[in-house]
Amino acid sequence: MTAGDSRAAGVVPGKPEVEQRWDPERYRRNASFVPEFGADVVALLAPRPGERILDLGCGDGVLTATLAAQASVVGVDQSAEQVAAAVARGLDARVVDGAYLPFAAEFDAVFSNAALHWMRAPDVVIDGVWRALKPGGRFVAECGGAGNIAQVLTALLATLARRGIDGRSTIPWYFPAVEDYRARLERRGFAVQTITLTPRPTLLPGALGDWLETFAESFLALVPAADRPAIKAEVENRARSHLFRDGIWTVDYVRLRFAATKPGGAKRNSEAA
Ligand code: BEZ
């Protein structure tokens, strides 16, 4: 994509200097809630035997494996490390950037859990999903939506600002509002069946600092390694009164969840009159 293309594609401004790295072991330790919450999104997808499904942002494949028990699944993820973990589970997983989906009318459904907010060229991603789907195919996903992790981000940016660092241009996420994402889907031609934005406070298995290490590496990389423990401690102190209760950290997640269809093709039995 050129700069002109990326503006036309609605690329969300801000470019992390350091890309997020994914360590499957660290992810398993600190983020097991991600696939657990994804079970509801699988239920919304309602995969059927014989269907071919693309899991966009499959990560280490925990949730992909539940899809694969019900249908034929290809997982894609930008992280070679996460894809290797998914392949080790026996899955068909490939290293693919969500902005460059190489599929054409192959899938009955595209599924995505907790991944779209990392893809900051949403129109390009939606285009790729559209091309990947057969007529009548479904796009069912959940990601961080408007207001997601607001308290964490406020504490993080304030902590960096106290050291003279403006972290805003480092924000690697895109957290769309309902009307924003609905308009993008409809502009591409999708029929949107449902799209909702719901707060989902999420209990962490460990400390907020562990969450930062797992998910907010591009911010921590703005300071020397020796300063990172102090950064994590200061973010925790700033966020404590909002996010720490009874010995448990709770992150202020807000989820955008939607189901949309590419028109055409035969109706599923459940849709037939
Ligand atoms: C999320 O799932 O909402 C999320 C995960 C990591 C960083 C930011 C948001």
Coordinates of C-alpha atoms and ligand atoms in Angstrom, one line a residue:
M1 CA 0.0 0.0 0.0
T2 CA 1.3 3.5 -0.8
A3 CA 0.7 6.5 1.5
G4 CA -2.0 7.7 -0.9
D5 CA -3.7 4.2 -0.9
S6 CA -3.5 4.0 2.8
R7 CA -5.3 7.3 3.3
A8 CA -8.0 6.2 0.9
A9 CA -8.3 3.0 2.8
G10 CA -9.0 4.9 6.0
V11 CA -5.8 3.8 7.7
V12 CA -5.9 4.8 11.4
P13 CA -3.1 7.2 12.1
G14 CA -0.2 6.3 14.4
K15 CA 2.6 4.0 13.7
P16 CA 4.3 2.0 16.4
E17 CA 8.1 2.2 16.1
V18 CA 8.3 -1.4 17.4
E19 CA 5.8 -4.0 16.2
Q20 CA 4.2 -6.2 18.8
R21 CA 6.0 -9.6 19.2
W22 CA 4.0 -12.6 20.2
D23 CA 5.5 -15.2 22.5
P24 CA 3.1 -18.2 22.5
E25 CA 4.2 -19.2 26.0
R26 CA 3.8 -15.7 27.5
Y27 CA 0.4 -15.5 25.6
R28 CA -0.8 -18.8 27.1
R29 CA 0.2 -17.6 30.6
N30 CA -1.3 -14.1 30.4
A31 CA -4.1 -14.3 27.8
S32 CA -6.0 -17.6 28.2
F33 CA -9.2 -15.5 28.6
V34 CA -9.0 -14.5 24.9
P35 CA -10.1 -17.8 23.4
E36 CA -12.4 -18.5 26.4
F37 CA -14.4 -15.3 25.6
G38 CA -14.2 -16.2 21.9
A39 CA -16.6 -19.2 22.5
D40 CA -19.6 -16.8 22.3
V41 CA -18.4 -15.5 18.9
V42 CA -18.1 -19.1 17.7
A43 CA -21.7 -19.6 18.8
L44 CA -22.7 -16.5 16.8
L45 CA -20.9 -18.0 13.8
A46 CA -22.6 -21.4 14.2
P47 CA -20.2 -23.3 12.0
R48 CA -21.6 -26.3 10.2
P49 CA -20.0 -29.6 9.1
G50 CA -18.6 -29.3 5.6
E51 CA -18.2 -25.5 5.7
R52 CA -14.8 -24.0 4.9
I53 CA -13.9 -21.2 7.4
L54 CA -11.1 -18.7 7.5
D55 CA -10.0 -17.7 11.0
L56 CA -8.5 -14.2 10.6
G57 CA -5.9 -13.6 13.3
C58 CA -5.9 -17.1 14.6
G59 CA -3.1 -16.5 17.1
D60 CA -1.9 -19.8 18.7
G61 CA -4.9 -21.6 17.4
V62 CA -6.7 -22.5 20.7
L63 CA -10.0 -21.2 19.3
T64 CA -9.2 -22.3 15.7
A65 CA -9.1 -25.8 17.1
T66 CA -12.7 -25.6 18.3
L67 CA -13.8 -24.4 14.9
A68 CA -11.7 -27.2 13.2
A69 CA -13.7 -29.7 15.3
Q70 CA -16.8 -28.6 13.4
A71 CA -15.7 -27.5 10.0
S72 CA -12.7 -27.2 7.7
V73 CA -10.6 -24.3 8.9
V74 CA -7.6 -22.2 7.6
G75 CA -6.1 -19.9 10.2
V76 CA -4.0 -16.9 9.3
D77 CA -2.0 -14.6 11.5
Q78 CA 0.8 -12.1 11.0
S79 CA 2.9 -13.7 13.8
A80 CA 5.2 -16.5 12.6
E81 CA 5.6 -17.6 16.3
Q82 CA 1.8 -17.9 16.9
V83 CA 1.3 -19.6 13.5
A84 CA 4.0 -22.2 14.5
A85 CA 2.1 -22.8 17.8
A86 CA -1.1 -23.3 15.8
V87 CA 0.6 -25.6 13.3
A88 CA 1.9 -27.6 16.3
R89 CA -1.8 -28.3 17.2
G90 CA -2.2 -29.9 13.8
L91 CA -4.0 -26.9 12.3
D92 CA -3.7 -25.5 8.8
A93 CA -2.3 -22.1 9.8
R94 CA -0.4 -19.7 7.6
V95 CA 1.6 -16.5 8.1
V96 CA -0.5 -13.9 6.3
D97 CA -1.0 -10.1 7.0
G98 CA -4.7 -9.3 7.3
A99 CA -4.2 -6.5 4.9
Y100 CA -3.1 -8.9 2.2
L101 CA -5.5 -11.8 2.3
P102 CA -4.8 -13.9 -0.8
F103 CA -8.1 -15.8 -1.0
A104 CA -10.8 -15.6 -3.7
A105 CA -14.3 -16.8 -3.1
E106 CA -13.1 -19.8 -1.1
F107 CA -14.8 -19.6 2.2
D108 CA -18.3 -20.0 3.6
A109 CA -17.4 -17.8 6.5
V110 CA -14.6 -15.5 7.8
F111 CA -14.3 -15.5 11.6
S112 CA -12.2 -13.3 13.8
N113 CA -11.8 -13.0 17.5
A114 CA -9.7 -10.2 19.3
A115 CA -7.7 -9.5 16.2
L116 CA -9.3 -6.9 14.0
H117 CA -8.2 -4.1 16.3
W118 CA -4.6 -4.8 15.4
M119 CA -5.3 -4.2 11.7
R120 CA -5.2 -0.5 11.2
A121 CA -6.3 -0.4 7.6
P122 CA -9.9 -1.6 8.1
D123 CA -11.2 -1.0 4.6
V124 CA -8.4 -3.0 3.1
V125 CA -9.1 -5.8 5.5
I126 CA -12.8 -5.7 4.8
D127 CA -12.0 -5.8 1.1
G128 CA -9.9 -8.9 1.6
V129 CA -12.6 -10.6 3.6
W130 CA -15.1 -9.8 0.9
R131 CA -12.9 -11.3 -1.8
A132 CA -12.2 -14.4 0.4
L133 CA -16.0 -15.2 0.9
K134 CA -18.2 -17.1 -1.5
P135 CA -21.5 -15.3 -2.3
G136 CA -23.7 -15.7 0.8
G137 CA -20.7 -16.1 3.0
R138 CA -20.6 -14.7 6.6
F139 CA -18.3 -12.4 8.3
V140 CA -18.6 -12.9 12.1
A141 CA -16.2 -11.2 14.4
E142 CA -15.4 -9.5 17.7
C143 CA -12.7 -7.0 18.5
G144 CA -12.0 -4.1 20.8
G145 CA -14.5 -1.3 20.1
A146 CA -14.7 2.4 20.9
G147 CA -13.6 3.1 24.5
N148 CA -11.7 -0.2 24.8
I149 CA -9.1 -0.2 27.6
A150 CA -9.6 3.6 28.1
Q151 CA -8.3 3.5 31.7
V152 CA -5.3 1.5 30.8
L153 CA -4.4 3.8 27.9
T154 CA -4.9 6.9 30.0
A155 CA -2.5 5.5 32.7
L156 CA 0.0 4.4 30.1
L157 CA 0.0 7.7 28.2
A158 CA 0.3 9.7 31.4
T159 CA 3.2 7.6 32.6
L160 CA 5.1 8.1 29.4
A161 CA 4.1 11.8 29.3
R162 CA 5.8 12.3 32.7
R163 CA 9.0 11.2 31.1
G164 CA 8.5 13.6 28.2
I165 CA 7.3 10.9 25.8
D166 CA 4.2 11.4 23.7
G167 CA 2.9 7.8 23.3
R168 CA -0.2 8.7 21.2
S169 CA 1.5 8.1 17.9
T170 CA 2.5 4.7 19.1
I171 CA -1.0 3.5 19.7
P172 CA -1.1 0.3 17.6
W173 CA -4.9 -0.3 17.8
Y174 CA -8.1 0.7 16.0
F175 CA -11.1 0.5 18.3
P176 CA -14.1 1.4 16.0
A177 CA -17.5 2.6 17.0
V178 CA -20.6 0.8 15.8
E179 CA -21.5 3.4 13.2
D180 CA -17.9 3.6 11.9
Y181 CA -17.6 -0.1 11.3
R182 CA -21.2 -0.6 10.1
A183 CA -20.6 2.1 7.4
R184 CA -17.4 0.4 6.3
L185 CA -19.1 -3.0 6.0
E186 CA -22.1 -1.6 4.2
R187 CA -19.9 0.5 1.8
R188 CA -18.2 -2.7 0.7
G189 CA -21.6 -4.3 0.2
F190 CA -22.1 -6.5 3.3
A191 CA -25.6 -6.8 4.8
V192 CA -25.1 -6.3 8.5
Q193 CA -27.4 -8.6 10.6
T194 CA -26.1 -7.4 14.0
I195 CA -23.5 -5.1 15.3
T196 CA -23.1 -4.2 19.0
L197 CA -20.7 -2.4 21.4
T198 CA -20.7 -3.9 24.9
P199 CA -18.5 -3.2 27.9
R200 CA -16.9 -6.4 29.1
P201 CA -14.7 -5.8 32.1
T202 CA -12.2 -8.7 32.0
L203 CA -10.5 -10.3 35.0
L204 CA -6.8 -10.9 34.4
P205 CA -5.0 -14.0 35.6
G206 CA -2.1 -11.8 36.8
A207 CA -1.0 -8.2 37.2
L208 CA -1.7 -5.3 34.9
G209 CA 2.1 -5.2 34.3
D210 CA 1.9 -8.7 32.8
W211 CA -0.9 -7.6 30.5
L212 CA 1.2 -4.6 29.4
E213 CA 4.1 -6.9 28.6
T214 CA 1.9 -9.2 26.6
F215 CA -0.1 -6.7 24.7
A216 CA 1.5 -3.2 24.8
E217 CA 5.1 -3.9 23.8
S218 CA 5.2 -1.0 21.4
F219 CA 4.8 1.4 24.4
L220 CA 7.3 -0.3 26.6
A221 CA 9.8 -0.2 23.8
L222 CA 9.8 3.6 24.0
V223 CA 12.0 3.4 27.1
P224 CA 15.2 1.5 27.9
A225 CA 14.7 -2.0 29.1
A226 CA 16.0 -1.1 32.6
D227 CA 13.2 1.5 33.0
R228 CA 10.3 -0.9 32.0
P229 CA 9.7 -2.3 35.5
A230 CA 9.2 1.3 36.8
I231 CA 6.9 2.1 33.9
K232 CA 4.8 -0.9 34.6
A233 CA 4.6 -0.1 38.3
E234 CA 3.6 3.5 37.6
V235 CA 0.9 2.5 35.2
E236 CA -0.4 0.1 37.8
N237 CA -0.4 2.8 40.4
R238 CA -2.3 5.2 38.2
A239 CA -4.9 2.6 37.2
R240 CA -5.2 0.9 40.6
S241 CA -8.3 2.8 41.9
H242 CA -10.2 2.0 38.6
L243 CA -9.1 -1.5 37.8
F244 CA -7.9 -3.3 40.9
R245 CA -10.4 -4.7 43.4
D246 CA -10.2 -7.5 46.0
G247 CA -6.7 -8.5 44.8
I248 CA -7.7 -8.9 41.1
W249 CA -6.9 -6.7 38.1
T250 CA -9.8 -6.1 35.7
V251 CA -9.2 -4.5 32.3
D252 CA -11.9 -2.2 30.9
Y253 CA -12.5 -4.1 27.7
V254 CA -15.3 -3.0 25.4
R255 CA -16.3 -5.4 22.6
L256 CA -17.5 -4.6 19.1
R257 CA -19.3 -7.8 17.8
F258 CA -20.9 -8.2 14.5
A259 CA -22.3 -10.7 12.0
A260 CA -22.6 -9.6 8.3
T261 CA -23.2 -11.4 5.0
K262 CA -22.0 -11.1 1.5
P263 CA -25.2 -11.1 -0.5
G264 CA -25.9 -13.8 -3.0
G265 CA -25.6 -17.6 -3.0
A266 CA -28.0 -20.1 -1.5
K267 CA -29.7 -19.4 1.8
R268 CA -28.8 -21.5 4.9
N269 CA -31.8 -23.6 6.1
S270 CA -32.1 -21.4 9.2
E271 CA -32.6 -18.3 6.9
A272 CA -35.0 -19.9 4.5
A273 CA -38.7 -18.8 4.9
Ligands
BEZ1 C1 -8.4 -6.4 23.1 O1 -8.5 -7.6 23.0 O2 -9.3 -5.6 23.2 C2 -7.0 -5.9 23.2 C3 -5.9 -6.7 23.4 C4 -4.7 -6.2 23.5 C5 -4.4 -4.9 23.4 C6 -5.5 -4.0 23.2 C7 -6.7 -4.5 23.2

